[in-house]
CSV table of C-alpha atoms and ligand atoms in Angstrom, one decimal:
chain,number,residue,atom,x,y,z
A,196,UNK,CA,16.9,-11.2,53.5
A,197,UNK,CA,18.7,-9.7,50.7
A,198,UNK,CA,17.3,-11.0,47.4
A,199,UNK,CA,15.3,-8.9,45.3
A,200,UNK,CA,11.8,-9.6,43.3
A,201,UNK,CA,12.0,-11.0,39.9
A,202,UNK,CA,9.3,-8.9,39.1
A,203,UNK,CA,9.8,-5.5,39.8
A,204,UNK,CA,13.5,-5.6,42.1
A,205,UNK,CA,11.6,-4.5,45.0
A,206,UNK,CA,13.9,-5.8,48.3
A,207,UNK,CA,12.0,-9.0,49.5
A,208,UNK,CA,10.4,-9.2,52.9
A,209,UNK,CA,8.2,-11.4,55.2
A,210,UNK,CA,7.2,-8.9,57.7
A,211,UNK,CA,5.4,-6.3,56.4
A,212,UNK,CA,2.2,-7.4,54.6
A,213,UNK,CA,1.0,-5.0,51.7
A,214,UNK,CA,4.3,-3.3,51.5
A,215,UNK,CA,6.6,-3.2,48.7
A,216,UNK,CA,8.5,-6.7,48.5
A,217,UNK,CA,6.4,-8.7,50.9
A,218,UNK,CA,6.4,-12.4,50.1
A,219,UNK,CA,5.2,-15.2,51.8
A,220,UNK,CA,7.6,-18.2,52.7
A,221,UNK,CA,6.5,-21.0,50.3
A,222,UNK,CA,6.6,-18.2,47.4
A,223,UNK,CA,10.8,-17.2,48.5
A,224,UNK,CA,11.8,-20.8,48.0
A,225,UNK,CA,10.5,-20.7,44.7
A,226,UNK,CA,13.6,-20.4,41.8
A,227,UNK,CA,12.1,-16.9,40.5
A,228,UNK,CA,10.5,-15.8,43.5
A,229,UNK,CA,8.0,-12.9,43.0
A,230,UNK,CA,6.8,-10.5,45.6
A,231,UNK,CA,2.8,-11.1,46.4
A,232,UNK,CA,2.0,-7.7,44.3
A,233,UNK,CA,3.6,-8.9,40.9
A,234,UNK,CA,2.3,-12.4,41.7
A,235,UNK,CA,-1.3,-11.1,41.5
A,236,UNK,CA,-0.3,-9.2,38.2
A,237,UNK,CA,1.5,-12.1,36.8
A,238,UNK,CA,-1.3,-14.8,37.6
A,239,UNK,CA,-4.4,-12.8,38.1
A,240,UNK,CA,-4.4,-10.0,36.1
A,241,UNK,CA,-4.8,-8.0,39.0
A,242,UNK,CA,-3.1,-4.7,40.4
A,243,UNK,CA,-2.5,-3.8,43.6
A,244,UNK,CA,-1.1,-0.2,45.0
A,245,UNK,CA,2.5,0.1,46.1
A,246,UNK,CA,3.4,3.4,47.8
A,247,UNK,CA,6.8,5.0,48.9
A,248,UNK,CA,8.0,8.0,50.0
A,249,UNK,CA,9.8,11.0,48.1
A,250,UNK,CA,13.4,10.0,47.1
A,251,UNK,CA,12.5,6.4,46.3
A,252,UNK,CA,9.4,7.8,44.3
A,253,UNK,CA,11.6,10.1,42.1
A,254,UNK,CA,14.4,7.8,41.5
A,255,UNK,CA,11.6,5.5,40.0
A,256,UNK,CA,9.6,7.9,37.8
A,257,UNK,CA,13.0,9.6,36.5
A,258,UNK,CA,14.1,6.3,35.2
A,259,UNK,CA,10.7,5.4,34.2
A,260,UNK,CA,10.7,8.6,31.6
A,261,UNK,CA,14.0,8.6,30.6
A,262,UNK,CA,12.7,7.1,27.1
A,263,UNK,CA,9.5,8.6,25.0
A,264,UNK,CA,6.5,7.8,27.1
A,265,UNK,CA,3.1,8.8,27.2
A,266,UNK,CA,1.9,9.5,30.7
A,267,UNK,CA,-1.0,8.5,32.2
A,268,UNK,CA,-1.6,10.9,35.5
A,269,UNK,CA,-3.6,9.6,37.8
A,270,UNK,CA,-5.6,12.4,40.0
A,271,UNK,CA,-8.3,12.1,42.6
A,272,UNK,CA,-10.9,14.3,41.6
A,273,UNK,CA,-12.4,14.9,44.9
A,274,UNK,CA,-8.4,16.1,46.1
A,275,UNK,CA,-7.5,17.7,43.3
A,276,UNK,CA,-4.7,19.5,44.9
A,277,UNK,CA,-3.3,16.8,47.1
A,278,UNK,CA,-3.4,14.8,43.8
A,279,UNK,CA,-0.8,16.8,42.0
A,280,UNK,CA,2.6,15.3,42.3
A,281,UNK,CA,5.2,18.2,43.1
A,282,UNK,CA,8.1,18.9,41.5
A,283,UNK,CA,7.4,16.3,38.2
A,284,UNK,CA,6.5,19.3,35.9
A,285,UNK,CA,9.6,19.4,34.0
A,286,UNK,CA,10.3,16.2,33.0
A,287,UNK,CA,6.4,15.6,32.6
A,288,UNK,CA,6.6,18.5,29.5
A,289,UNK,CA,8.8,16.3,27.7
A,290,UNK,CA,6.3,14.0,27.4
A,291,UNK,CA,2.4,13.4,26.3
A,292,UNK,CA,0.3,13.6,29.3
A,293,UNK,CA,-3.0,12.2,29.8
A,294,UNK,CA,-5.1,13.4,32.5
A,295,UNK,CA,-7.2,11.4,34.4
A,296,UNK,CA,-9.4,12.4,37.2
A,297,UNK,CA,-10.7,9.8,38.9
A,298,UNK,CA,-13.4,9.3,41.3
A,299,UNK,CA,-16.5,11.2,39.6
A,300,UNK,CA,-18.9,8.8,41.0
A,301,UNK,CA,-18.2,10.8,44.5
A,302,UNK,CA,-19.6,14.0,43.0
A,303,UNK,CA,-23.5,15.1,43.0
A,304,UNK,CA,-26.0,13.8,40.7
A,305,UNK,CA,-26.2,16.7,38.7
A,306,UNK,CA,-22.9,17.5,38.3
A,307,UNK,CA,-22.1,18.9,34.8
A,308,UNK,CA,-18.9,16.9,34.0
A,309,UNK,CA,-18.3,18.9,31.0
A,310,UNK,CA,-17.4,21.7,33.4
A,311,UNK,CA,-15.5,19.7,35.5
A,312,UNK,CA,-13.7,18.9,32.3
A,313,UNK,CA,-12.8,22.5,31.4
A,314,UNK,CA,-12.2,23.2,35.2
A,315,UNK,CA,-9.3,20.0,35.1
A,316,UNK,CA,-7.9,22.5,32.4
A,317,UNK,CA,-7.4,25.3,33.8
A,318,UNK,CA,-6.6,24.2,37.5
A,319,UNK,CA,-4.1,21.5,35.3
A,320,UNK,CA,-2.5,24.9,33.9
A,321,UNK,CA,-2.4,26.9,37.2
A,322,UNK,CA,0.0,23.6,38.3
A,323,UNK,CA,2.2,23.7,35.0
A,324,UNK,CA,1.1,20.6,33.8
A,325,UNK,CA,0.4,20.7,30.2
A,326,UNK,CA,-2.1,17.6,29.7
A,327,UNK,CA,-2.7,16.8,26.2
A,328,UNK,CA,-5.8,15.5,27.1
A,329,UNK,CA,-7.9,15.6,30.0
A,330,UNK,CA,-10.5,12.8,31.3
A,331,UNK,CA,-13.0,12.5,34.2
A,332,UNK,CA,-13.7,9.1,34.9
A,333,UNK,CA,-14.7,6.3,37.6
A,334,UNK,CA,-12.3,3.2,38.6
A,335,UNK,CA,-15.5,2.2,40.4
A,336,UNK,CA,-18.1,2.5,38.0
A,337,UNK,CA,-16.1,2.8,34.8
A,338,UNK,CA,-17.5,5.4,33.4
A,339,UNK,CA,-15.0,7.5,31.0
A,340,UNK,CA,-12.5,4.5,30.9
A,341,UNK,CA,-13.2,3.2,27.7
A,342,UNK,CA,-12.5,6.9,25.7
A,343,UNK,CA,-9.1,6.8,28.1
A,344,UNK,CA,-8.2,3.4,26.9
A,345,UNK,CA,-8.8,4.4,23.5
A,346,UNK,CA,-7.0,7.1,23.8
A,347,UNK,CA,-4.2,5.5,25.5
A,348,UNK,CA,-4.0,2.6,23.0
A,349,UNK,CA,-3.8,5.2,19.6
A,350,UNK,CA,-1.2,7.2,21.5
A,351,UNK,CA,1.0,4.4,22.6
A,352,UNK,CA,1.7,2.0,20.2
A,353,UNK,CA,5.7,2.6,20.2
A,354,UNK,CA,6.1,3.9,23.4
A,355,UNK,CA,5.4,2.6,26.9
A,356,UNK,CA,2.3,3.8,29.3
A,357,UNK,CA,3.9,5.2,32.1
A,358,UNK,CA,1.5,5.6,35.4
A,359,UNK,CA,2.0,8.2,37.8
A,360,UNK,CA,0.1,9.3,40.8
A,361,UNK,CA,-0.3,10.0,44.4
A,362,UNK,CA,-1.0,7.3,46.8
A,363,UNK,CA,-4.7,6.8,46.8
A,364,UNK,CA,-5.9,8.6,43.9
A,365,UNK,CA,-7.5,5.2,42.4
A,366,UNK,CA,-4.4,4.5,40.1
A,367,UNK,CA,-4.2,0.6,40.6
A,368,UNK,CA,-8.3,0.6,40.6
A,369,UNK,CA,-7.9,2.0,37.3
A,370,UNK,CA,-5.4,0.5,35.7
A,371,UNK,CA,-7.1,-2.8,36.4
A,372,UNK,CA,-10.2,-1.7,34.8
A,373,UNK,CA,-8.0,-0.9,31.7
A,374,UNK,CA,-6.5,-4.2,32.2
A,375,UNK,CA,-9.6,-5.6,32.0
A,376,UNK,CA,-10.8,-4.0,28.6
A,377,UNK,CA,-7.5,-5.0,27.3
A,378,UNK,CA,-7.3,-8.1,28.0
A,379,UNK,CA,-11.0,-9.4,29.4
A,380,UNK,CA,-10.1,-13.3,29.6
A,381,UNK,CA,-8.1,-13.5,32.5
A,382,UNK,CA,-5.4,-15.6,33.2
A,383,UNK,CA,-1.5,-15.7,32.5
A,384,UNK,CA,-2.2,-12.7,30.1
A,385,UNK,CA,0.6,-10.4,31.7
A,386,UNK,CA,4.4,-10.3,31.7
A,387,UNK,CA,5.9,-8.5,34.5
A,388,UNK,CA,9.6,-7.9,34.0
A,389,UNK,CA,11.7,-5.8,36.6
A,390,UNK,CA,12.4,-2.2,35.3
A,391,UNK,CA,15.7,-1.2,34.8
A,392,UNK,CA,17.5,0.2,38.0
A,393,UNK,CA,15.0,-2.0,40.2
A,394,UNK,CA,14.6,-1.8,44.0
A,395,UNK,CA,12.0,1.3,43.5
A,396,UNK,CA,9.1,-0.7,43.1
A,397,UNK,CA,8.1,0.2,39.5
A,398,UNK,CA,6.7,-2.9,37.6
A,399,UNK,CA,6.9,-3.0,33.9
A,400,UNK,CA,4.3,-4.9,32.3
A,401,UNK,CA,3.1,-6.0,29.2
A,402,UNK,CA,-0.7,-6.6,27.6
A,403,UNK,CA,-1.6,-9.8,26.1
A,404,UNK,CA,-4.0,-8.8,23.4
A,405,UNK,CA,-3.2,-5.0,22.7
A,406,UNK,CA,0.7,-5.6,23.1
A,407,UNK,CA,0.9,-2.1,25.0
A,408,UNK,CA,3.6,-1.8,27.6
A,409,UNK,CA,2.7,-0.5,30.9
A,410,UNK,CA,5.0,1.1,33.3
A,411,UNK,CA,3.4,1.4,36.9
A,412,UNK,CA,5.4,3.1,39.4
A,413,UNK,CA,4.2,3.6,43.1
A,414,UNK,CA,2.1,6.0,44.3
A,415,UNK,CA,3.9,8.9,46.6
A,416,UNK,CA,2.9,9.9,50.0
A,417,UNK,CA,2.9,13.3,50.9
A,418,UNK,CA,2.7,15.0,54.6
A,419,UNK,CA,1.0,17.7,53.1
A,420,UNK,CA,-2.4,15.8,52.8
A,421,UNK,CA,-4.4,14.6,55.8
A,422,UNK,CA,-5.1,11.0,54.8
A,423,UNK,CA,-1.3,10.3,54.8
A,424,UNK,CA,-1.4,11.7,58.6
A,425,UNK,CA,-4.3,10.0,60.2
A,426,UNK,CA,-4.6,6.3,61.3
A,427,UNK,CA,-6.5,3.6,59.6
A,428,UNK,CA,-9.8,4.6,61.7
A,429,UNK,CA,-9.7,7.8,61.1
A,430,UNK,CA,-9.5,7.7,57.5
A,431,UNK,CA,-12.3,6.0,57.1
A,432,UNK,CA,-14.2,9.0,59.1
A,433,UNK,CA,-12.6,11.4,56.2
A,434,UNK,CA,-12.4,9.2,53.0
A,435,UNK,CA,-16.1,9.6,50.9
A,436,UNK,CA,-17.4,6.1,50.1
A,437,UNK,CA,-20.6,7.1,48.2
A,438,UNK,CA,-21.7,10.4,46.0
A,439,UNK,CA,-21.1,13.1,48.4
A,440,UNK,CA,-24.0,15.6,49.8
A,441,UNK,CA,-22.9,18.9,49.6
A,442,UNK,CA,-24.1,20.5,53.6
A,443,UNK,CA,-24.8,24.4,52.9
A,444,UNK,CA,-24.5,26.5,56.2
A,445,UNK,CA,-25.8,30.1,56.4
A,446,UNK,CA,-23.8,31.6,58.6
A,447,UNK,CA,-23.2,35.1,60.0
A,448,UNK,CA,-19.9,36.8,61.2
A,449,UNK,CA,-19.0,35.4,64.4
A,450,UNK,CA,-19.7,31.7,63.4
A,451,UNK,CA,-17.4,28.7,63.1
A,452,UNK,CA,-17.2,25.6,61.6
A,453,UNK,CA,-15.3,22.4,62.6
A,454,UNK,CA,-14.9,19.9,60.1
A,455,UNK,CA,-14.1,17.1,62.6
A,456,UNK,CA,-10.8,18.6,64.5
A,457,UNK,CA,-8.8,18.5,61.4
A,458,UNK,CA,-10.6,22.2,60.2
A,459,UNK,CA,-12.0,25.1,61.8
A,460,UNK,CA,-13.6,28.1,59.5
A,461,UNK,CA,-13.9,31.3,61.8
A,462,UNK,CA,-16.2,33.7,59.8
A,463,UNK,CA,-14.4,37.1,61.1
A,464,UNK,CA,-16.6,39.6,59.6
A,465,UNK,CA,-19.3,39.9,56.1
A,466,UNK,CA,-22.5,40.3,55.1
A,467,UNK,CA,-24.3,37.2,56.3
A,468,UNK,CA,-23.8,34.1,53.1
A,469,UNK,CA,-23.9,30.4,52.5
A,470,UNK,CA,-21.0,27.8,53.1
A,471,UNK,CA,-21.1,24.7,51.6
A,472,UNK,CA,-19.1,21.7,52.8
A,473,UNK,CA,-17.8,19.0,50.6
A,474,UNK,CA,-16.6,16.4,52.6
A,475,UNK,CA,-17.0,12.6,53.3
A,476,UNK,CA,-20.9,12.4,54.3
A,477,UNK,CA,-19.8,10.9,57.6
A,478,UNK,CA,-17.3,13.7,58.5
A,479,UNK,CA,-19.0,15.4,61.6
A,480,UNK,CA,-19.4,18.8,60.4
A,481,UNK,CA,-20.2,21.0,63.7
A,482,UNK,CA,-21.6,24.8,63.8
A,483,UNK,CA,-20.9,26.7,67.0
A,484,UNK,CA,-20.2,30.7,67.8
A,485,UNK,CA,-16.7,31.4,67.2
A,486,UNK,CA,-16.7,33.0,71.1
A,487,UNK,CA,-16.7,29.8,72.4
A,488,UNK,CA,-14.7,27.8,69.5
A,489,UNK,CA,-11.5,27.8,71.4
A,490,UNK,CA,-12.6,25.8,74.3
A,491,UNK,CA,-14.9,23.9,72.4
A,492,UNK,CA,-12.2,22.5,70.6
A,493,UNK,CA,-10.3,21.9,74.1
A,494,UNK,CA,-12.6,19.9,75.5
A,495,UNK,CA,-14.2,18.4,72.3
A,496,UNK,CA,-11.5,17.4,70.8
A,497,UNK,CA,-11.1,13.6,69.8
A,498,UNK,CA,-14.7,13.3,71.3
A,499,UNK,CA,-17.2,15.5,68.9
A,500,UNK,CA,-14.8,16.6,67.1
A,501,UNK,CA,-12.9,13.5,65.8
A,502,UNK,CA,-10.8,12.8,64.1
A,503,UNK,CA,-8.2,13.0,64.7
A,504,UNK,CA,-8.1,10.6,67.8
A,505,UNK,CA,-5.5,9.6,69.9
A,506,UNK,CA,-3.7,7.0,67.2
A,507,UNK,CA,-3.1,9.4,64.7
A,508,UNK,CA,-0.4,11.6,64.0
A,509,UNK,CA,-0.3,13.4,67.6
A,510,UNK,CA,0.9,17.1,65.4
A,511,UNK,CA,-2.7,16.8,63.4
A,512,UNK,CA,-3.5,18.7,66.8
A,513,UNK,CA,-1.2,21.3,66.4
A,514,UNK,CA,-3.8,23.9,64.7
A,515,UNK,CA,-2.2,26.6,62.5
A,516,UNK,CA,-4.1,29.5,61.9
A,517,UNK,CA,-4.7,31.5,58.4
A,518,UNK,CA,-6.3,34.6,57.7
A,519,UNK,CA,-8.3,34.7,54.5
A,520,UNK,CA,-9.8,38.0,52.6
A,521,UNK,CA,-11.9,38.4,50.0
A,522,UNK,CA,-13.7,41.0,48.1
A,523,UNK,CA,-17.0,40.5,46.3
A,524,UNK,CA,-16.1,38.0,43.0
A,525,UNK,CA,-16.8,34.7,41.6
A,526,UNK,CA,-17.4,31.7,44.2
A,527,UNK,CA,-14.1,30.2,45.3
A,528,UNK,CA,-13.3,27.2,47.2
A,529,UNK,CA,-11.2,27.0,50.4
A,530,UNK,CA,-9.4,23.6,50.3
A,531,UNK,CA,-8.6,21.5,53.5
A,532,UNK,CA,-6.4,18.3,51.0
A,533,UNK,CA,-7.7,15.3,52.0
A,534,UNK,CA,-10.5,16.2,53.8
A,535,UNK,CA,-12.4,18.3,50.8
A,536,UNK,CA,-13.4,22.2,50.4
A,537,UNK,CA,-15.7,24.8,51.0
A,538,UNK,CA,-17.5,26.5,49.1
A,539,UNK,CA,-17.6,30.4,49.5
A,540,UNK,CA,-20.4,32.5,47.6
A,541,UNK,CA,-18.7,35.2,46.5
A,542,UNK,CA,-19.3,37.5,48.7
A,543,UNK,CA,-16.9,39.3,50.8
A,544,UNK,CA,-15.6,37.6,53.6
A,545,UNK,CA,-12.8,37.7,56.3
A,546,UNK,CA,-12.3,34.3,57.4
A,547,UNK,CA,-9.7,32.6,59.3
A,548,UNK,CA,-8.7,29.2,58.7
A,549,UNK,CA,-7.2,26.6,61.2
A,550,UNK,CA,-5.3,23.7,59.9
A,551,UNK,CA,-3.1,21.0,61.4
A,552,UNK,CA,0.6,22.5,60.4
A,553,UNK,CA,2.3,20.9,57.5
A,554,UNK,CA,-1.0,20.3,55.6
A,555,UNK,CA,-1.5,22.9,53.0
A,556,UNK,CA,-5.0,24.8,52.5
A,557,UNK,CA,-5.2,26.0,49.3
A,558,UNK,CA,-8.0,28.7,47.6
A,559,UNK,CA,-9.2,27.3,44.1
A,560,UNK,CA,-12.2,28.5,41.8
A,561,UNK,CA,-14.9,26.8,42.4
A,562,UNK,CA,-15.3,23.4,41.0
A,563,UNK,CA,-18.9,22.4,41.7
B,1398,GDP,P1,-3.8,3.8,44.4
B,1398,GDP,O1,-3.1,3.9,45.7
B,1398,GDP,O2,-3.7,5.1,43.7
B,1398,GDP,O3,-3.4,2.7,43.6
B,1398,GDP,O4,-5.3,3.7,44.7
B,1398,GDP,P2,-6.3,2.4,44.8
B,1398,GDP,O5,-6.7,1.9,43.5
B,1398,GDP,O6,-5.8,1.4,45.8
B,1398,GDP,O7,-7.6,3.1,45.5
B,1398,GDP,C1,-7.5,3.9,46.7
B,1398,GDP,C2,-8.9,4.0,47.3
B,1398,GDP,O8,-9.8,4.7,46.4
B,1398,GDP,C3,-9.5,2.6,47.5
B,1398,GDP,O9,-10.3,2.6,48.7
B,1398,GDP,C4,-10.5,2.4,46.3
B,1398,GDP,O10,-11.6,1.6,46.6
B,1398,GDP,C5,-10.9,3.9,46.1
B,1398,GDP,N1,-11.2,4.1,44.7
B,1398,GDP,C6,-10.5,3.9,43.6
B,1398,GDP,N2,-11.1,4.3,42.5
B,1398,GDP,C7,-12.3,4.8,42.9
B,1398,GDP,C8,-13.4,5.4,42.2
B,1398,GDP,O11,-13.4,5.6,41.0
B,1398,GDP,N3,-14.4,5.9,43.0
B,1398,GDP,C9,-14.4,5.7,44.3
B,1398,GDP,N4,-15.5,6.2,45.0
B,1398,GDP,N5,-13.4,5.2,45.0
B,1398,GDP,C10,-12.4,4.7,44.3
């Protein structure tokens, strides 16, 4: 099959259900055949995500800002750093970026997000992104959304919206809430036109009511961040589905922590001090003496200490290990991407950290 979407150039296919081009039969004999995901924009008002990997998903967000545009950036607030989009810094300064970090439902009760706020601005800065404006909102709840579409809609008025984002961050959930504040009556309220040097996936559409163009281009996957590696089953285990319950450990040097088998924390040496895990509530989360962590992990693995199991990526089990020093300071947080962080107290520490190779741990200041 050989023809292209009229929507957004995307190949078509039949095989492949909820990937980019998939049509049904009935829809391909039709004279301007859409694929199923700009059908659903076209007649429903509704969004659904699209994800590629790296050379389609710069080829797509190049062309996307080759014009003025102000960019919406879509971040996952519980993985900040497996939300940042590598290598986009340059071209993103030539432009107005709005920040979004999505997913603040996830976070404790009593979460200040004014800190949160000023957090998102320095970690934005420690990244090189410049955001002009920075926003913590919910897709699921829809809190913050209304100040971002306000924002969005002053900002853009001659230039397009151009969504970027990691797979998963919550960018399609959250452009459909702004779809619906735009345009509440749903209904054949959208245009969808291909974007100019199509077969990328990036849909051009435009709002009924508010006239505002967006450009939506498909979330990236990265190998560097654990969801992208583990089977369907397994990331339920390590995607959070409600607020999140922060598990405090006190430990004492010669303890170790397994978050599932995708992270082991070995506390090496230090005065005795409090750990606290952010992670999906139904992550096992498993406290042992580190003596024994080697073959605990031998014959737990998959079993207690799942995931991964034996569907996913079969190199999650390949175990790196990083040494990690600190001296007496302010609390830190030792990020596993993906699967969340821990949070150190500030006092000094000698840790090592085990990780599946390939994905990237990462020491931030601490955003809770
Ligand atoms: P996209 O790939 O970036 O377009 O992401 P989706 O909109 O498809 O969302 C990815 C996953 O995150 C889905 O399971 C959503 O239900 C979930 N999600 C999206 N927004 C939120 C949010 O604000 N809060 C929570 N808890 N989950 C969200």
């Amino acid at each position: 099959m050989s023809m292209v979407c009229t929507g957004c150039g995307a190949p078509l296919q039949m095989e492949r259900e909820g990937e980019k081009g998939y049509i049904t039969g009935d829809a391909f004999m039709r004279e301007f055949p859409l694929c199923q995901r700009c059908y659903r924009i076209k007649h429903y008002g509704e969004i659904t995500p699209a994800s590629v990997t790296e050379q389609d998903y710069r080829a797509a967000v190049m062309r996307a800002l080759e014009r003025p545009a102000v960019v919406l950036y879509a971040v996952d607030l519980f993985d900040f750093n497996g939300s940042v989009v590598r290598g986009l810094q340059g071209v993103l300064r030539q432009h107005e970026v709005i920040l979004a970090a999505n997913k603040f439902d996830l976070f404790p009760l009593r979460t200040n997000p004014d800190r949160v706020r000023s957090w998102l601005w320095r970690e934005a800065r420690r990244h090189e992104l410049e955001p002009a404006e920075v926003f913590v909102v919910s897709a699921k709840s829809g809190g913050g959304v209304q100040s971002l579409f306000d924002r969005l809609r002053r900002d853009a008025r001659d230039k397009p919206v151009v969504v970027v984002g990691m797979a998963n961050v919550g960018k399609s959930s959250l452009l459909n809430k702004i779809l619906q504040l735009s345009d509440p009556e749903e209904g054949q309220l959208y245009t969808t036109s291909p974007f100019p040097g199509t077969t990328l996936g990036a849909l051009a559409f435009k709002m009924a009511k508010t006239g505002m163009t967006v450009i939506d281009t498909p979330g990236l996957l990265g190998t560097h961040r654990l969801q992208d590696r583990v089977c369907t089953d397994s990331l339920k285990q390590i995607l959070p589905k409600q607020r999140i319950r922060p598990r405090v450990y006190q430990l004492h040097a010669g303890q170790t922590l397994f978050l599932g088998g995708l992270a082991r924390l070995d506390f090496v040496s230090g005065n005795s001090q409090s750990f606290v895990v952010y992670a999906a509530n139904q992550l096992v989360v498993h406290r042992t003496k580190l003596e024994n962590a080697d073959e605990l992990y031998e014959r737990q693995r998959g079993r207690l200490l799942n995931p991964p199991c034996s569907s996913c990526d079969p190199t999650l089990q390949q175990l790196v290990v990083k040494k990690m020093g600190f001296k007496e300071g302010r609390p830190v947080d030792v990020v596993i991407p993906g699967l969340g962080w821990i949070r150190l107290s500030g006092a000094a520490v000698d840790l090592r950290l085990h990780t599946p190779a390939q994905i990237e741990p990462a020491v931030r200041p601490a955003l809770i």
